Amino acid sequence: MLIFINEELNQFHLTNKTVSYIFHVMKNGELGQLYYGKRLENQADFSHFGAYHIPTAASCHVEKDDPAFSLETVCQEYPVYGTTDFREPAISLRHPSGSSVSKFEYAGYEVLDGKERIPGLPSTFANAGEASTLVITLIDNLRDIKLKLYYTIFENSSSITRHASLENDGEHPIDIERLMSLSLDLNDHDFMMVHLAGAWSRERHVKERKLQTGIQSISSIRGASSHQHNPFLALKRPHTTENNGEAYSFHFVYSGNFLAQAEVDHYNTARIQIGIHPFQFNWRLNPGEAFHAPEVVMTYSDLGLNGLTQSLHTLYREHLIAPVWQKRQRPVVINNWEATYFDFNAEKILVIARQAKELGVELFVLDDGWFGKRNDDTTSLGDWFTDPDKLPGGIEALSRAIQNEGMQFGLWFEPEMISEESDLYEKHPDWVIYDPERPPSYGRNQWVLDYTREEVVDYLYERISSFIRSAKLNYIKWDMNRNITEAYSASLGQDRQGEFFHRYILGVYDLYERLTSKYPEVLFESCAGGGGRFDAGMLYYAPQAWASDDTDAVERLKIQYGSSFVYPIYSIGSHVSDIPNHQTLRSTSLKARGDAAYFGTFGYELDPNKMTDEEKAEVKAQIVTYKLHRTLIRHGDFYRLISPFESNEAAWMVVSKNRAEALIGWYKILATPNPKKIQTLKLAGLDSVSTYQVNGSDQAFGGDELMQRGLALPVEYNGVNQHQAERGGDFQSYVFYLTKNGG
Ligand code: DGJ
């Protein structure tokens, strides 16, 4: 049993082996939050958790004869503004009278076995028996508006999902100005806020700050979840580490504008909210219509940040990534972008593909430049027809030739964009997003297509599907290289422009949904100028994401470390590229680049024909290593060990669920003169009463020893020990493989 309900007290307790989430109906009919944290045994009555006893002369109170009952001083579940709470609300509606005061009172509940999908939106899913969903209905009787709050608790996860929907059963349209997917009042604010921020080529860097009185937030108003802020916010206790202590996280399953914030009030209550950004949002809900806010995954861990991560990874692997891709190996990729940029033809591509095949690569991806007259980034987006000058036999002949070599074939699209210099723009200038009263801004010489228009989505569906069919595509890289400016659609009318951003992303989801349901065997990789839209919404359709255009081994440590907080590592697109690196001009060894890229979906972004025989042999060996371990990388529990944000080293590991094997990546960025004599790396997640062999050596080490004392690192060069030193210099890296004895 996952949901306990005390009907007399109107109290709801969602619980499984690890967490408890409890709320109830308060005396005024609204919902009060009682507890969220480590699992509690169910009790008949938890209402004392919601005791309110802060009589304050300065507060407004709900009832004349109960001056202590103020919404300002109780923890709530889905607060409104306009009565006695002055913090930011979860919901704000504009009624026909102009008033924005609403009151949603409890009207009933329903429990569903499993989980229903949210219409038009990506979300986690679960079959009957795997999860239970509690649906609470609240009604604003004055206006006949129904608010439904959905909570799903899974049998085997410390994550609970939430979302909200609104139904207008009244006779007048209402305007939704704010509808957060989650609001949660935590009793104290003794937390560090952890989030993932960055920019192009340095995405998802880990940031931490202490929660302070007032509002602290992260957000995007760019039309995409963004390079700048991932829609993820975590709270950890000040002493919580990667492996110990309490932490909560909130992750939005959405790819458009979002707001995630923590508001600490004058009683040090922390109100967490996450949802569609209310800025530029206004949705007209006509009588008989419903609006669904996207889903949020909230997770609790008392096993540190790695506990949060493992819970999210497992949930996404089993309940978000499309079933057909959950257990499939990810092919080793070669992508021609950095090898050729726009300068290629069929012969050149075939030479790269053949050489890559010989080295063990399984999938060739033809990147930007194969269509229209696209010899640079100024033209042809939208003209999704093969450029006959580069590929006289069409994509079809190239794909056939590559598939005949025994490789899979994938193709790059940027379906949401249009070039000013394109046939599509000549034919459909009205398909561009722009404000008719002003000239449109440029970004990478391109404009964004208006995905609020069905005919635009239909056109792209037809173009992309025709290539999937004719060229038998195995893979598609879906890129998106600029954000939305002059957000306006003539098709929406003057009073509905506030719906633009959400309708845009619904259009993107619609295209993804149509393509992935019709062609489930095609592997999609999402991309947005690198990792500018790496989020759970995308992950639902595209089981892997190009993490960053920055493939420099050192920069990758930070990008992959940050991404790993939330995203299963087998969804993190990570490739070995050429040196000097095209983004940083840094040169690192092939070994360091491979050792970093193993912990993701592995591949290459270079021309293998330019390699020496020695390098080719090394690549061949890397691919063999990756193939040997990719099942472990896909299914294992991931542990971050040393943060590149806090030290000159980085380390992480992945351990199989049965603790029988583990793969460890250790990296040192700059050499240390006269380093410590004995250097060890403390591991995690091993079986403490078993012994392990490292890299197949005869010596066995206790799991407890490896976790408490650590794995001895190879001897480092110290200026005088050249006969003994096994490593030295900048950009050192090692990958260790552990096997359990008798395991
Ligand atoms: C940005 C992507 O992140 C790159 O990998 C590449 O596909 C280029 N776009 C192509 O224009």
Short mmCIF file of C-alpha atoms and ligand atoms in Angstrom, two decimals, residues 200 335 337-338 341-342 367-369 374 377 412 414 444 477 479-481 527-531 546 548-549 605, ligand 1:
data_model
loop_
_atom_site.label_atom_id
_atom_site.label_comp_id
_atom_site.label_asym_id
_atom_site.label_seq_id
_atom_site.Cartn_x
_atom_site.Cartn_y
_atom_site.Cartn_z
CA TRP A 200 27.16 27.67 -24.25
CA ASN A 335 29.88 12.47 -36.11
CA TRP A 337 30.81 17.98 -37.60
CA GLU A 338 34.25 18.82 -36.25
CA TYR A 341 32.08 21.28 -40.78
CA PHE A 342 30.21 22.24 -43.99
CA ASP A 367 25.72 16.60 -39.28
CA ASP A 368 24.79 20.05 -40.57
CA GLY A 369 25.28 21.00 -44.24
CA ARG A 374 24.09 25.07 -47.02
CA ASP A 377 25.41 28.89 -41.58
CA TRP A 412 21.13 16.02 -38.39
CA GLU A 414 17.32 21.63 -37.02
CA ARG A 444 23.32 32.47 -35.95
CA LYS A 477 20.16 14.53 -34.09
CA ASP A 479 19.43 20.55 -33.00
CA MET A 480 18.13 23.99 -31.97
CA ASN A 481 20.67 26.76 -32.16
CA CYS A 527 20.75 19.05 -28.96
CA ALA A 528 20.49 22.81 -28.66
CA GLY A 529 23.79 24.38 -29.61
CA GLY A 530 25.22 21.71 -27.36
CA GLY A 531 23.32 21.38 -24.08
CA TRP A 546 24.32 16.19 -26.82
CA SER A 548 27.80 20.33 -24.87
CA ASP A 549 29.68 21.53 -27.91
CA GLU A 605 33.85 13.83 -33.40
C1 DGJ B 1 25.38 22.87 -32.83
C2 DGJ B 1 25.60 21.48 -32.35
O1 DGJ B 1 25.72 21.46 -30.96
C3 DGJ B 1 26.82 20.90 -33.05
O2 DGJ B 1 27.10 19.62 -32.56
C4 DGJ B 1 26.54 20.86 -34.52
O3 DGJ B 1 25.50 19.97 -34.79
C5 DGJ B 1 26.22 22.26 -35.02
N1 DGJ B 1 25.17 22.87 -34.26
C6 DGJ B 1 25.81 22.22 -36.47
O4 DGJ B 1 25.38 23.42 -36.92
#
